[in-house]
Short mmCIF file of C-alpha atoms and ligand atoms in Angstrom, two decimals:
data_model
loop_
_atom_site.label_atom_id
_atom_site.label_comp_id
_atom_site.label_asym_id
_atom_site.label_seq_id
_atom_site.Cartn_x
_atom_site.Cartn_y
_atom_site.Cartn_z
CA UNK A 251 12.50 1.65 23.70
CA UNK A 252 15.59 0.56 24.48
CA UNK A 253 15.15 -0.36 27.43
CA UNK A 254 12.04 -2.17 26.93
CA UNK A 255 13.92 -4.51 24.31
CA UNK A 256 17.03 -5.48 26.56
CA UNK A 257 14.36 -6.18 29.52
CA UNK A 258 12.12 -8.65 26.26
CA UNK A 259 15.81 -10.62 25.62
CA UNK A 260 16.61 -10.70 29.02
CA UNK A 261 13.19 -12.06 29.70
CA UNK A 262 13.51 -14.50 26.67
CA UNK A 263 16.76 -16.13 27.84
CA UNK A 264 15.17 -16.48 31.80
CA UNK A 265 12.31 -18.07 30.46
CA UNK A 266 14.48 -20.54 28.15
CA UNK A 267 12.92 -19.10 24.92
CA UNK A 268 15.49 -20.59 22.86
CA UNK A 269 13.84 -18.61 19.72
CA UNK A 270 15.97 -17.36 17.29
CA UNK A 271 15.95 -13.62 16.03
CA UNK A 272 13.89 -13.06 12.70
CA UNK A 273 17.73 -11.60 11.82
CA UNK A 274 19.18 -15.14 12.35
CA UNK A 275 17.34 -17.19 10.34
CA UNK A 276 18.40 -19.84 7.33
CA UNK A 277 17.87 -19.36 3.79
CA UNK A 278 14.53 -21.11 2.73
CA UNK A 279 13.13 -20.49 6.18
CA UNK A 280 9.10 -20.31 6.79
CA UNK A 281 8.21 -17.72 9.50
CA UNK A 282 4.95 -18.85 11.32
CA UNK A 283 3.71 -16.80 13.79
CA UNK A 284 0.73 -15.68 15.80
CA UNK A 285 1.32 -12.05 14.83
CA UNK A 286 3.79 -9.92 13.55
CA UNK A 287 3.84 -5.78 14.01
CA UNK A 288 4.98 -4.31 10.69
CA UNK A 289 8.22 -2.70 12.12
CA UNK A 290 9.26 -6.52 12.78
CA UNK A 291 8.06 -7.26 9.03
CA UNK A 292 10.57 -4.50 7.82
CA UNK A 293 13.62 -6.26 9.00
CA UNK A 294 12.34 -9.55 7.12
CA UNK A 295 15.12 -10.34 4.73
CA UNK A 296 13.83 -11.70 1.38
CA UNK A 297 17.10 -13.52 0.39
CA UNK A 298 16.37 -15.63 3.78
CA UNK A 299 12.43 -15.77 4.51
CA UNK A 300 10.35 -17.15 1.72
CA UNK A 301 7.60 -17.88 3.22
CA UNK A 302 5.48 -15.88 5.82
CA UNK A 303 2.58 -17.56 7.49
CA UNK A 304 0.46 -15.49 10.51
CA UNK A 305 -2.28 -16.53 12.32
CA UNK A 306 -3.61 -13.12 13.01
CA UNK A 307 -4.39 -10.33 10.20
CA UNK A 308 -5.79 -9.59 7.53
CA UNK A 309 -4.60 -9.48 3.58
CA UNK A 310 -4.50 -5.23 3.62
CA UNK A 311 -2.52 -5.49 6.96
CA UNK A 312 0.30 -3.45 7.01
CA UNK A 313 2.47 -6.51 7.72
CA UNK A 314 0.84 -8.07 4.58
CA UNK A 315 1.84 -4.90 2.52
CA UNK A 316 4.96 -5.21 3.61
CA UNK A 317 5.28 -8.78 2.49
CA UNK A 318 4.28 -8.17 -0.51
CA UNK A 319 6.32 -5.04 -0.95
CA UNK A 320 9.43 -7.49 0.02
CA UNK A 321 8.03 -9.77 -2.46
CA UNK A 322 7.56 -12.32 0.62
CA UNK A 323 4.51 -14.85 -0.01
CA UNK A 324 2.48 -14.74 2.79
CA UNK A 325 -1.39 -15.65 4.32
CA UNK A 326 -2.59 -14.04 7.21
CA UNK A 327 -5.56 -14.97 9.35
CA UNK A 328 -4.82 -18.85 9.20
CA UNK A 329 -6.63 -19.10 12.88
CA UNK A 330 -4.76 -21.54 15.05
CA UNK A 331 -1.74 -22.86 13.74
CA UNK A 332 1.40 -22.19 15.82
CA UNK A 333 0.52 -24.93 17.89
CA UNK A 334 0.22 -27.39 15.05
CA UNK A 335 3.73 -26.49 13.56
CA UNK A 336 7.08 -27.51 14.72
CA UNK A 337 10.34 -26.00 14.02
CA UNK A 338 12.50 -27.50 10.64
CA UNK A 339 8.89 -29.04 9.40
CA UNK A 340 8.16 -28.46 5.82
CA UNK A 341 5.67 -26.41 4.98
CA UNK A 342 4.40 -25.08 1.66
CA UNK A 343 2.77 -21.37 1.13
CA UNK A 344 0.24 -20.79 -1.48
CA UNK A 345 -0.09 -17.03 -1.13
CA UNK A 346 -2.76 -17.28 -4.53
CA UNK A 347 -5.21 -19.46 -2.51
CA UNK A 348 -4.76 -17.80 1.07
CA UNK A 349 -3.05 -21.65 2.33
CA UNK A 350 -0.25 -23.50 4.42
CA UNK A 351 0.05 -26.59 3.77
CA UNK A 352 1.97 -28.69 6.23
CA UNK A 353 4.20 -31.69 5.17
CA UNK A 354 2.68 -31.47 1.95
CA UNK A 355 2.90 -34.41 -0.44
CA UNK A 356 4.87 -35.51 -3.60
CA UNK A 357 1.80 -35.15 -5.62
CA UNK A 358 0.77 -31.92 -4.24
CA UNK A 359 4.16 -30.46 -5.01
CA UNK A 360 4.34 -32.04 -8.49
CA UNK A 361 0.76 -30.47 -8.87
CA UNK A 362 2.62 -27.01 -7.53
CA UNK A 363 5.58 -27.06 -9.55
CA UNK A 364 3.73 -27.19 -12.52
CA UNK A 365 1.69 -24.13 -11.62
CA UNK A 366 4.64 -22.43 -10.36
CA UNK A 367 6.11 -23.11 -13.85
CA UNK A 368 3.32 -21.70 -15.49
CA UNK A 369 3.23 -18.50 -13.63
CA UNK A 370 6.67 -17.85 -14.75
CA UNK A 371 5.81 -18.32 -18.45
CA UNK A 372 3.45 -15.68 -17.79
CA UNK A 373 5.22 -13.13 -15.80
CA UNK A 374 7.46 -13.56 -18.56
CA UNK A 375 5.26 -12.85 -21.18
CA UNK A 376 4.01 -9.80 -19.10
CA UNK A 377 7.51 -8.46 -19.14
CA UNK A 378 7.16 -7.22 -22.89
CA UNK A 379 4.82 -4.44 -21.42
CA UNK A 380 7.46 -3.42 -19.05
CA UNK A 381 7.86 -0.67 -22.12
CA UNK A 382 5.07 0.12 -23.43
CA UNK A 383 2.23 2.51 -22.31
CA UNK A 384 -0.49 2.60 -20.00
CA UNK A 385 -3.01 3.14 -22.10
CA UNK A 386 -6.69 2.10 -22.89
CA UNK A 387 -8.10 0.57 -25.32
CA UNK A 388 -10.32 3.94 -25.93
CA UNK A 389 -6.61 5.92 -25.67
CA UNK A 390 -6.85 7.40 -21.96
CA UNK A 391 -3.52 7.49 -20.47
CA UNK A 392 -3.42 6.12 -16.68
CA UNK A 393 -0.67 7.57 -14.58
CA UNK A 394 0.39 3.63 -13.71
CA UNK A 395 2.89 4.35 -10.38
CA UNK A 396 4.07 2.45 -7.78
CA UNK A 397 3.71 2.66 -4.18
CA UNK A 398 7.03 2.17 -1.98
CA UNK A 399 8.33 1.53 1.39
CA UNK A 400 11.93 1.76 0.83
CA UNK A 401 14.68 2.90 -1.83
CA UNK A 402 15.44 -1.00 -3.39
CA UNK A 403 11.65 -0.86 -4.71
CA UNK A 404 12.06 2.22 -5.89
CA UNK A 405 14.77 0.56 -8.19
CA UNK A 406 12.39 -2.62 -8.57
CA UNK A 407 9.32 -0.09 -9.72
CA UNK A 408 11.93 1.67 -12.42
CA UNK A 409 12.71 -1.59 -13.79
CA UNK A 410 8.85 -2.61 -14.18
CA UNK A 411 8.09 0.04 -15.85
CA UNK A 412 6.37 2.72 -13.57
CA UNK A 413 6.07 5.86 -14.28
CA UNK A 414 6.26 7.80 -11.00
CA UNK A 415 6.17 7.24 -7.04
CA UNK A 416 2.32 7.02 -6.17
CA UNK A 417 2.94 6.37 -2.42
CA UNK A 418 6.12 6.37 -0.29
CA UNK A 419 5.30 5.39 3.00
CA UNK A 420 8.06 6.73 4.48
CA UNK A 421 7.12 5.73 8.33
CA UNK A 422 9.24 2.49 7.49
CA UNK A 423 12.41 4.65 7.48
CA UNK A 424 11.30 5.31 10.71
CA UNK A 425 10.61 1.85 12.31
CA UNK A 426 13.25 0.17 10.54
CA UNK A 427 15.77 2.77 12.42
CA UNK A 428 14.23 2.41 15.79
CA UNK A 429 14.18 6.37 16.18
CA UNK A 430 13.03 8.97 13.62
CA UNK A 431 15.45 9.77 10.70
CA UNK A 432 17.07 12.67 10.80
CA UNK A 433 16.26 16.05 8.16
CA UNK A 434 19.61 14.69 6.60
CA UNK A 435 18.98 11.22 6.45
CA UNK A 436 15.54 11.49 4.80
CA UNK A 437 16.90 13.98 2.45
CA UNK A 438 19.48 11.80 0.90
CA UNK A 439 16.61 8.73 0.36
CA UNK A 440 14.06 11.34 -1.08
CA UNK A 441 16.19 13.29 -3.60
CA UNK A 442 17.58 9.76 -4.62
CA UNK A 443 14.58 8.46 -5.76
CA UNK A 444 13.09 11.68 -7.20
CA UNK A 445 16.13 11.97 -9.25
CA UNK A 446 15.66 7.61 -10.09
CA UNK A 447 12.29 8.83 -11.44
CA UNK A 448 12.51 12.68 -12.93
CA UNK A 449 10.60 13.41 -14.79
CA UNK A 450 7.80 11.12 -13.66
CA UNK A 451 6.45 12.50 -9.95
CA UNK A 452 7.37 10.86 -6.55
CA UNK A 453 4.92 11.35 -3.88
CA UNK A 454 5.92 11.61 -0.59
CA UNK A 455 3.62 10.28 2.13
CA UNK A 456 4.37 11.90 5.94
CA UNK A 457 4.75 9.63 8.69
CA UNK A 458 1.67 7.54 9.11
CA UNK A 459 3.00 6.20 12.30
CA UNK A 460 0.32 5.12 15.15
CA UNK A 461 -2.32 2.44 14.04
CA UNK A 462 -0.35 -0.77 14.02
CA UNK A 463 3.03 1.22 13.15
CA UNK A 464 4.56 1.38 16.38
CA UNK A 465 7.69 0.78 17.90
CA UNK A 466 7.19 -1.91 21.12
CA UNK A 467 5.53 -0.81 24.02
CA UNK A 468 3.47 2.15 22.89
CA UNK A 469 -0.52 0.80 23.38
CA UNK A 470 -3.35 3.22 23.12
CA UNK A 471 -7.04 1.57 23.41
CA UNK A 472 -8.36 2.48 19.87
CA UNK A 473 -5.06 2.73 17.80
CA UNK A 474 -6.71 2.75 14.52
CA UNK A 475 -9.40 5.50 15.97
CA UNK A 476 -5.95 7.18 17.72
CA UNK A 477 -2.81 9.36 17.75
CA UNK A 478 -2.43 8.20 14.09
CA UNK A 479 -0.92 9.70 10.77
CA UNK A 480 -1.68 13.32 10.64
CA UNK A 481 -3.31 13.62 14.12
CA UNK A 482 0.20 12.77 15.07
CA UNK A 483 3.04 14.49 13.21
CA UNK A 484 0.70 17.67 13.67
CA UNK A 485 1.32 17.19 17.73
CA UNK A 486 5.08 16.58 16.96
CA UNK A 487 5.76 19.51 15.00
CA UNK A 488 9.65 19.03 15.16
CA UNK A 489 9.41 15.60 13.70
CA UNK A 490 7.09 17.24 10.54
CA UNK A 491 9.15 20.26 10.27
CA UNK A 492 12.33 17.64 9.89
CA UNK A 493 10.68 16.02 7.26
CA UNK A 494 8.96 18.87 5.36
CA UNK A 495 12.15 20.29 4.86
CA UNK A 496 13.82 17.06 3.63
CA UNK A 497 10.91 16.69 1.29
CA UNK A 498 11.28 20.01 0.41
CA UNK A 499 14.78 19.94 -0.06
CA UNK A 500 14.65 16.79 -2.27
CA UNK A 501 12.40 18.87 -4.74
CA UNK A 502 15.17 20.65 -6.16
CA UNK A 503 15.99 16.65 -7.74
CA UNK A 504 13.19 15.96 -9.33
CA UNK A 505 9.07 16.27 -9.50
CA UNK A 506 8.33 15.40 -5.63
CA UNK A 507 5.00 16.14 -4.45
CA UNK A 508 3.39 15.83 -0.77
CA UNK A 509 0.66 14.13 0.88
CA UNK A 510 -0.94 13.73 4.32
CA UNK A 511 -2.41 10.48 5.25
CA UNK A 512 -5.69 10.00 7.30
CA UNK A 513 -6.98 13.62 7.32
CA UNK A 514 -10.13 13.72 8.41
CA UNK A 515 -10.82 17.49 8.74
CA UNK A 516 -10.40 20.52 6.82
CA UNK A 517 -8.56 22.44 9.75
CA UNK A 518 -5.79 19.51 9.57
CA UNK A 519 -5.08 20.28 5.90
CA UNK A 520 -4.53 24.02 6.76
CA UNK A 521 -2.34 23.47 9.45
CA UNK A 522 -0.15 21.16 7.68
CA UNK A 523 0.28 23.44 4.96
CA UNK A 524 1.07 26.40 7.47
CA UNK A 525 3.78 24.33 8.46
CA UNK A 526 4.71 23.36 4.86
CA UNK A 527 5.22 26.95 4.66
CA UNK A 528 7.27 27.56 7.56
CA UNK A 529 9.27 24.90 5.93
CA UNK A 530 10.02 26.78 2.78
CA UNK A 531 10.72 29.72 4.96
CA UNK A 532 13.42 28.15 6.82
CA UNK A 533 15.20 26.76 3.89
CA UNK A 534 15.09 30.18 2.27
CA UNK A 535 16.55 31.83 5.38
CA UNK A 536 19.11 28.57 5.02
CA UNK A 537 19.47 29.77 1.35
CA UNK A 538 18.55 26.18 0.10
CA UNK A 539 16.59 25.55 -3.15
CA UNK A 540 13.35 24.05 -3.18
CA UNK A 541 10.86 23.65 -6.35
CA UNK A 542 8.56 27.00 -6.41
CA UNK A 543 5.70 24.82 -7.81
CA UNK A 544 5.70 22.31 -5.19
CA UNK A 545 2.45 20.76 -4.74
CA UNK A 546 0.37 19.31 -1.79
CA UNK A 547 -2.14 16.52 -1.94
CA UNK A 548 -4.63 14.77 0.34
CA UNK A 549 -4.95 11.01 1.14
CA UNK A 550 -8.77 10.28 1.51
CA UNK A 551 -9.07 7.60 3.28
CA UNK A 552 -11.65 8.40 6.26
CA UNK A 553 -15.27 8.63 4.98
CA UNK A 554 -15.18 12.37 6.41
CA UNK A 555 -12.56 12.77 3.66
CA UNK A 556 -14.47 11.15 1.17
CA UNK A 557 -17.72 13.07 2.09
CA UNK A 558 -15.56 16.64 2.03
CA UNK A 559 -13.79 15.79 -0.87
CA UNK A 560 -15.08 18.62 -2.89
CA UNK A 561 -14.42 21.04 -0.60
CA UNK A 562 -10.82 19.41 0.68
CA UNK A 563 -10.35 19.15 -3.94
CA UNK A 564 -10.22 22.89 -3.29
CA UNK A 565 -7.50 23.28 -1.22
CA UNK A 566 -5.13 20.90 -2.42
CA UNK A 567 -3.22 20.09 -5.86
CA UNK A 568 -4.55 16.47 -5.90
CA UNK A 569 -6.76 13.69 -4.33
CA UNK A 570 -5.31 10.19 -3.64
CA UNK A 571 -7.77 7.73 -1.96
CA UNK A 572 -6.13 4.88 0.31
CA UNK A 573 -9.11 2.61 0.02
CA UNK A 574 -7.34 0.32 2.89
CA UNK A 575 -8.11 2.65 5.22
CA UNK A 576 -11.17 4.36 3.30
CA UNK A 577 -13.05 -0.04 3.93
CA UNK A 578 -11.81 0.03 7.38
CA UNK A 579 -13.52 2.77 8.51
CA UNK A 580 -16.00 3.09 6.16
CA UNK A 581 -17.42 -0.64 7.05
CA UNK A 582 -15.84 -0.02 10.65
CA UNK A 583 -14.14 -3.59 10.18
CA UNK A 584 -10.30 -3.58 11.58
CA UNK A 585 -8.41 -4.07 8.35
CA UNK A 586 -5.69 -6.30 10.37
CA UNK A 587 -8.43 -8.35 12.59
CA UNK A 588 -8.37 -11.91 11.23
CA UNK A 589 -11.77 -12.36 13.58
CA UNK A 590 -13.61 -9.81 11.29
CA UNK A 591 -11.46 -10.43 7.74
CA UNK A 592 -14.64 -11.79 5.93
CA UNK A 593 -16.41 -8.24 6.65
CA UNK A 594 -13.22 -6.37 4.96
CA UNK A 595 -14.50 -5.92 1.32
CA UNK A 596 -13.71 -2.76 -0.74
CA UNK A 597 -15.87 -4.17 -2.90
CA UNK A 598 -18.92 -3.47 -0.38
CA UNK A 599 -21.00 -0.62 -2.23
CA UNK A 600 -20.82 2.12 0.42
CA UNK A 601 -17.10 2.15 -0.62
CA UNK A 602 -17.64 2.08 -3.97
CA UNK A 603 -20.15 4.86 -3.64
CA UNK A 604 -17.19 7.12 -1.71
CA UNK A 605 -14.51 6.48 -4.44
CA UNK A 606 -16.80 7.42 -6.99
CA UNK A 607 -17.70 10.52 -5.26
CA UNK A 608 -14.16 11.42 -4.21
CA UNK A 609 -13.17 11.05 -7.88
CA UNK A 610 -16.30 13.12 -9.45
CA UNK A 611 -15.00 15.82 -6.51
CA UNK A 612 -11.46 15.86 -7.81
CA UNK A 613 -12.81 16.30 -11.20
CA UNK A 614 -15.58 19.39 -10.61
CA UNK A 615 -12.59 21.23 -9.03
CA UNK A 616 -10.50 20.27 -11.82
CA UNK A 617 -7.76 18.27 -10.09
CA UNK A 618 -6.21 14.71 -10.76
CA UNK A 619 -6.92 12.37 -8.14
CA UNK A 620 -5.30 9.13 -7.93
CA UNK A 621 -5.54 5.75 -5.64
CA UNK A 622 -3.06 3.74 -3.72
CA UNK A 623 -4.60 1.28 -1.87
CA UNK A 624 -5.19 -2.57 -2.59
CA UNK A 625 -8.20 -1.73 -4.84
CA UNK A 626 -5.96 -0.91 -7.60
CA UNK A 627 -4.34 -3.93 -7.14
CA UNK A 628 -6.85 -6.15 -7.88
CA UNK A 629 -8.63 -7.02 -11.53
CA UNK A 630 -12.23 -6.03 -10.41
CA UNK A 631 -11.13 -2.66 -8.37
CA UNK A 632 -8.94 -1.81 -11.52
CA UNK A 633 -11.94 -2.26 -13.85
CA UNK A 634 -13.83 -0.41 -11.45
CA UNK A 635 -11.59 2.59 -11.11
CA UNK A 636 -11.19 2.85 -15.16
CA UNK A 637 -15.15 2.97 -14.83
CA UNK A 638 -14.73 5.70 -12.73
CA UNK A 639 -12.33 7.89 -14.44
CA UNK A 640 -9.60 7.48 -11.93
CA UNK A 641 -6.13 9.88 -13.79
CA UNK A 642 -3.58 7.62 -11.50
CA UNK A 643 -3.56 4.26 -9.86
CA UNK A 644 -0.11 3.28 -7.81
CA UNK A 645 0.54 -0.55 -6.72
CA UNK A 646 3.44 -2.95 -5.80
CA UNK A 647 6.34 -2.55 -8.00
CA UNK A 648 5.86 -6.44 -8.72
CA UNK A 649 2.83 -5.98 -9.66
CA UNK A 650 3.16 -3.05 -12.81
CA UNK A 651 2.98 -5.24 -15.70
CA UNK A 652 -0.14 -7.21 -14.89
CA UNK A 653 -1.61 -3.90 -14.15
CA UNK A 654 -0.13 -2.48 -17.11
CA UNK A 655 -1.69 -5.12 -19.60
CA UNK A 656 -5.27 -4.84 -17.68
CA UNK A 657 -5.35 -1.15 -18.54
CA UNK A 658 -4.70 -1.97 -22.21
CA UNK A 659 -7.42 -4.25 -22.63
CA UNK A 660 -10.33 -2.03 -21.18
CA UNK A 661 -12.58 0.27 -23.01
CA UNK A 662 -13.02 2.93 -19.92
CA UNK A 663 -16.38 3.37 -21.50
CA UNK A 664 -17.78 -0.02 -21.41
CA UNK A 665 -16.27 -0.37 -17.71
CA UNK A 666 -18.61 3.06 -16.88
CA UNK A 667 -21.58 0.61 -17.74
CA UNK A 668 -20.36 -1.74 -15.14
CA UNK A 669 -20.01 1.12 -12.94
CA UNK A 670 -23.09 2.31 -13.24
CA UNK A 671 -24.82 -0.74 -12.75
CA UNK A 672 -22.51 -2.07 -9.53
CA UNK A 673 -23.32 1.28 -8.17
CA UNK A 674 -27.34 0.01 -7.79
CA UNK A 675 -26.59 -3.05 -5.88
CA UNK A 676 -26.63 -3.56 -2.18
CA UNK A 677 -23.93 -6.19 -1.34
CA UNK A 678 -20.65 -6.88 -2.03
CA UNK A 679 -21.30 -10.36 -2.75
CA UNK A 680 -23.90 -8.91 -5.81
CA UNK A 681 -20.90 -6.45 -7.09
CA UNK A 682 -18.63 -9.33 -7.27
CA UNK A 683 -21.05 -11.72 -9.13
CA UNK A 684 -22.10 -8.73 -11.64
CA UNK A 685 -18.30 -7.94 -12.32
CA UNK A 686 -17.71 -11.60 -12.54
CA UNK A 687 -20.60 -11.70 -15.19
CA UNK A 688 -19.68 -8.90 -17.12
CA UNK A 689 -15.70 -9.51 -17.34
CA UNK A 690 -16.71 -12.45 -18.99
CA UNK A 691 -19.12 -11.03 -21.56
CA UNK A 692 -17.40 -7.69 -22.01
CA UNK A 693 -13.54 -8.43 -21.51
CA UNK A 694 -12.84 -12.32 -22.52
CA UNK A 695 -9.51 -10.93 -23.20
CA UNK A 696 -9.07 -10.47 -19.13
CA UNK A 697 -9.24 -14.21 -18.36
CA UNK A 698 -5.39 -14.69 -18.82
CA UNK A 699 -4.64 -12.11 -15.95
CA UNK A 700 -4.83 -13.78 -12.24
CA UNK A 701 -5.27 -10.68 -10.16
CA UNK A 702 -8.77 -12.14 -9.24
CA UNK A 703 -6.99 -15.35 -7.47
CA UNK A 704 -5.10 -13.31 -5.44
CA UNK A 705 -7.13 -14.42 -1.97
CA UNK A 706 -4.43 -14.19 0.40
CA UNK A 707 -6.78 -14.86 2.99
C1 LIG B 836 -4.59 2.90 2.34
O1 LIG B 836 -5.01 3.04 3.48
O2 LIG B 836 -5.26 2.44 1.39
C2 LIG B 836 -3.20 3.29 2.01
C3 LIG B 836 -2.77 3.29 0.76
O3 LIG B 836 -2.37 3.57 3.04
P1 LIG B 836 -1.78 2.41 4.00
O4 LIG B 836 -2.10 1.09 3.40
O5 LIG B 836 -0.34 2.66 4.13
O6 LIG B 836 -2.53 2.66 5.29
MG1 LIG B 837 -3.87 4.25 4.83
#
């Protein structure tokens, strides 16, 4: 990998790319770019880049995520627009609306200042729920978590209020360092955020490296469809054992749980938690303390997952559905294909159909089952998964409080009506004009919360 990057610079400087490292740049500074790979995205520096514009993707990308993790506004899938752009010109990023507005005019910033000024009245008036509970209006309790990349959300999350660690995608650790961590390394990061968060639960997400998480130069035809996730920590058995014990390790801190992404058989499970065991039994040969009770969970995000959940709900302490991954390959629509981005819609009823199932599977086998993709980070997928019966939902740190108050004004019973009728339809477009429809006649209250603007692109 090395090598490979020396031989880009040195290429750079022969072909008098002047282009300055993402490292480099000045505060205030607008990336625009035809593409960016999410291990680039994870050296972004928020105090520097405000504003990241990319021609390519999509708005569950994991370069999006990452934006938004890094609290970075950003639209992907602009189409052509590198061309257009010049470096030093101004250019204004409406993240909301899924635009880039170059050279944008006095009136259109006077317009923009004003609605940037109300946005901060009302993340400020959010921030009174940054104590109080997730709760419904009928009284359920919604484990309201956050999902992480790296250790300064994990501070971020605590301060907005959520209770627990609903996904850690730890393969950042790995991308950011250019080679994998180190049984040590990842140690030190897990136990500090499992102690940040005892008693609440930190999940721990193994590498899901492959897909579009790779370090430069690795290509494989189908990535998504590849060595991905699960498929490939189970080939790399050192780099899983190094981990398993660091999660196991950090368990001795706090409530840390486990979960494999992208399984999409049975057999993986099982051999995952073989070598979850041969973890334990090193570290008690080591004479290192690990929680007895320590549980496992699966990430159902293949539609194989979603079909098997009931039988996969037996085998594991918990269900989490990544309904990124769960659209992608449920609609077969590349979440991070800007081409394709109007086909990406968890919204689409075959999806709904396997989150409903998954969570009805979790429940007959009398297990929680949670969900950390982008559908719990949106108004409509929130009222949905109340509907549903969902125990957990995890989402940006940033974004806790506006879930927070959405949970307190539903009635999880009126949103099972919605449910139930969304559940008949045959197109996204008709589930989003029914919820539309019904917010309004059942929850006026909702109007105030802007989750639904959130296009992105
Ligand atoms: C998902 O696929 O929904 C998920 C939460 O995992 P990721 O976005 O990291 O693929
Ligand atoms: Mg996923």
């Amino acid at each position: 990998m090395d090598i490979a990057d020396v031989s880009n610079r040195v290429m750079r400087h022969l072909l008098g790319d002047d282009s300055r490292s993402l490292l480099e740049v000045a505060p205030g500074t607008v990336v625009v770019a035809h593409d960016l790979p999410p291990s680039e995205a994870a050296l972004l520096d928020p105090r520097k880049v405000v504003g990241l514009v990319l021609e390519a993707g999509g708005k569950t990308s994991h370069t999006a995520i990452m934006a938004k993790a890094k609290e970075i506004t950003a639209v992907a899938g602009t189409g052509p627009l590198c061309e257009t752009v010049t470096d030093g010109q101004r250019v204004f990023v409406d993240g909301y609306r899924g635009l880039a507005i170059l050279n944008p005019s006095a009136n259109r910033l006077r317009a923009y200042d004003d609605e940037i000024e109300r946005r901060r009245v009302y993340r400020e008036s959010l921030s009174a729920l940054t104590t109080s509970a997730p709760v419904t209006k009928d009284g359920r309790t919604i484990d309201l978590s956050a999902n992480i990349e790296f250790i300064a959300e994990a501070r971020a999350a605590r301060k907005y209020g959520a209770r627990g660690i609903g996904l850690f995608r730890t393969e950042y650790m790995y991308l950011a360092k250019r080679r994998p961590p180190t049984e040590e390394e990842q140690f030190l990061v897990y136990a500090e955020v499992a102690k940040l968060f005892k008693p609440y639960p930190v999940i721990i997400r193994t590498f899901d490296l492959g897909g579009d998480k790779v370090l430069a130069g690795y290509t494989e035809a189908n990535p998504f469809l590849g060595l991905r996730a699960i498929r490939l920590t189970l080939g790399r058995l050192d780099l899983f054992g190094d981990q398993l014990r660091a999660i196991l390790r950090a368990s001795a801190f706090g409530n840390v749980k486990v979960m494999f992404p992208m399984v999409s058989t049975i057999e993986e499970l099982r051999r995952a938690k073989l070598e979850v065991e041969r973890a334990k039994e090193v570290l008690k040969a080591r004479g290192v303390e690990f929680d007895p009770d320590f549980e496992v969970g699966v990430m159902v995000e293949t539609p194989s997952a979603a079909i098997m959940a009931d039988r996969l709900a037996q085998e594991c302490s918990f269900l989490s559905i990544g309904s990124n991954d769960l659209t992608q390959y449920t609609l077969a629509v590349d979440r991070g294909n800007e081409h394709v981005a109007k086909l990406f819609d968890h919204l689409h009823p075959a999806v709904l159909y396997l989150i409903k199932k998954t969570i009805d599977a979790a429940h007959q086998q009398g297990i929680w089952v949670g969900m950390c993709g982008e559908f719990a980070s949106d108004l409509p997928g929130m009222l949905m998964l109340l509907g549903m019966g969902v125990d957990e939902m995890s989402v940006s740190p940033g974004m806790i409080p506006e879930a927070k108050g959405i949970i307190r004004n539903i009635d999880t019973g009126v949103a099972a009506e919605v449910v139930a009728q969304a559940l008949k339809l045959g197109t996204a477009l008709e589930v989003q004009r029914l919820l539309r429809r019904e917010m309004d006649r059942k929850f006026p209250q909702l109007t105030g919360f802007q989750f639904e603007e959130n296009k992105g692109k």
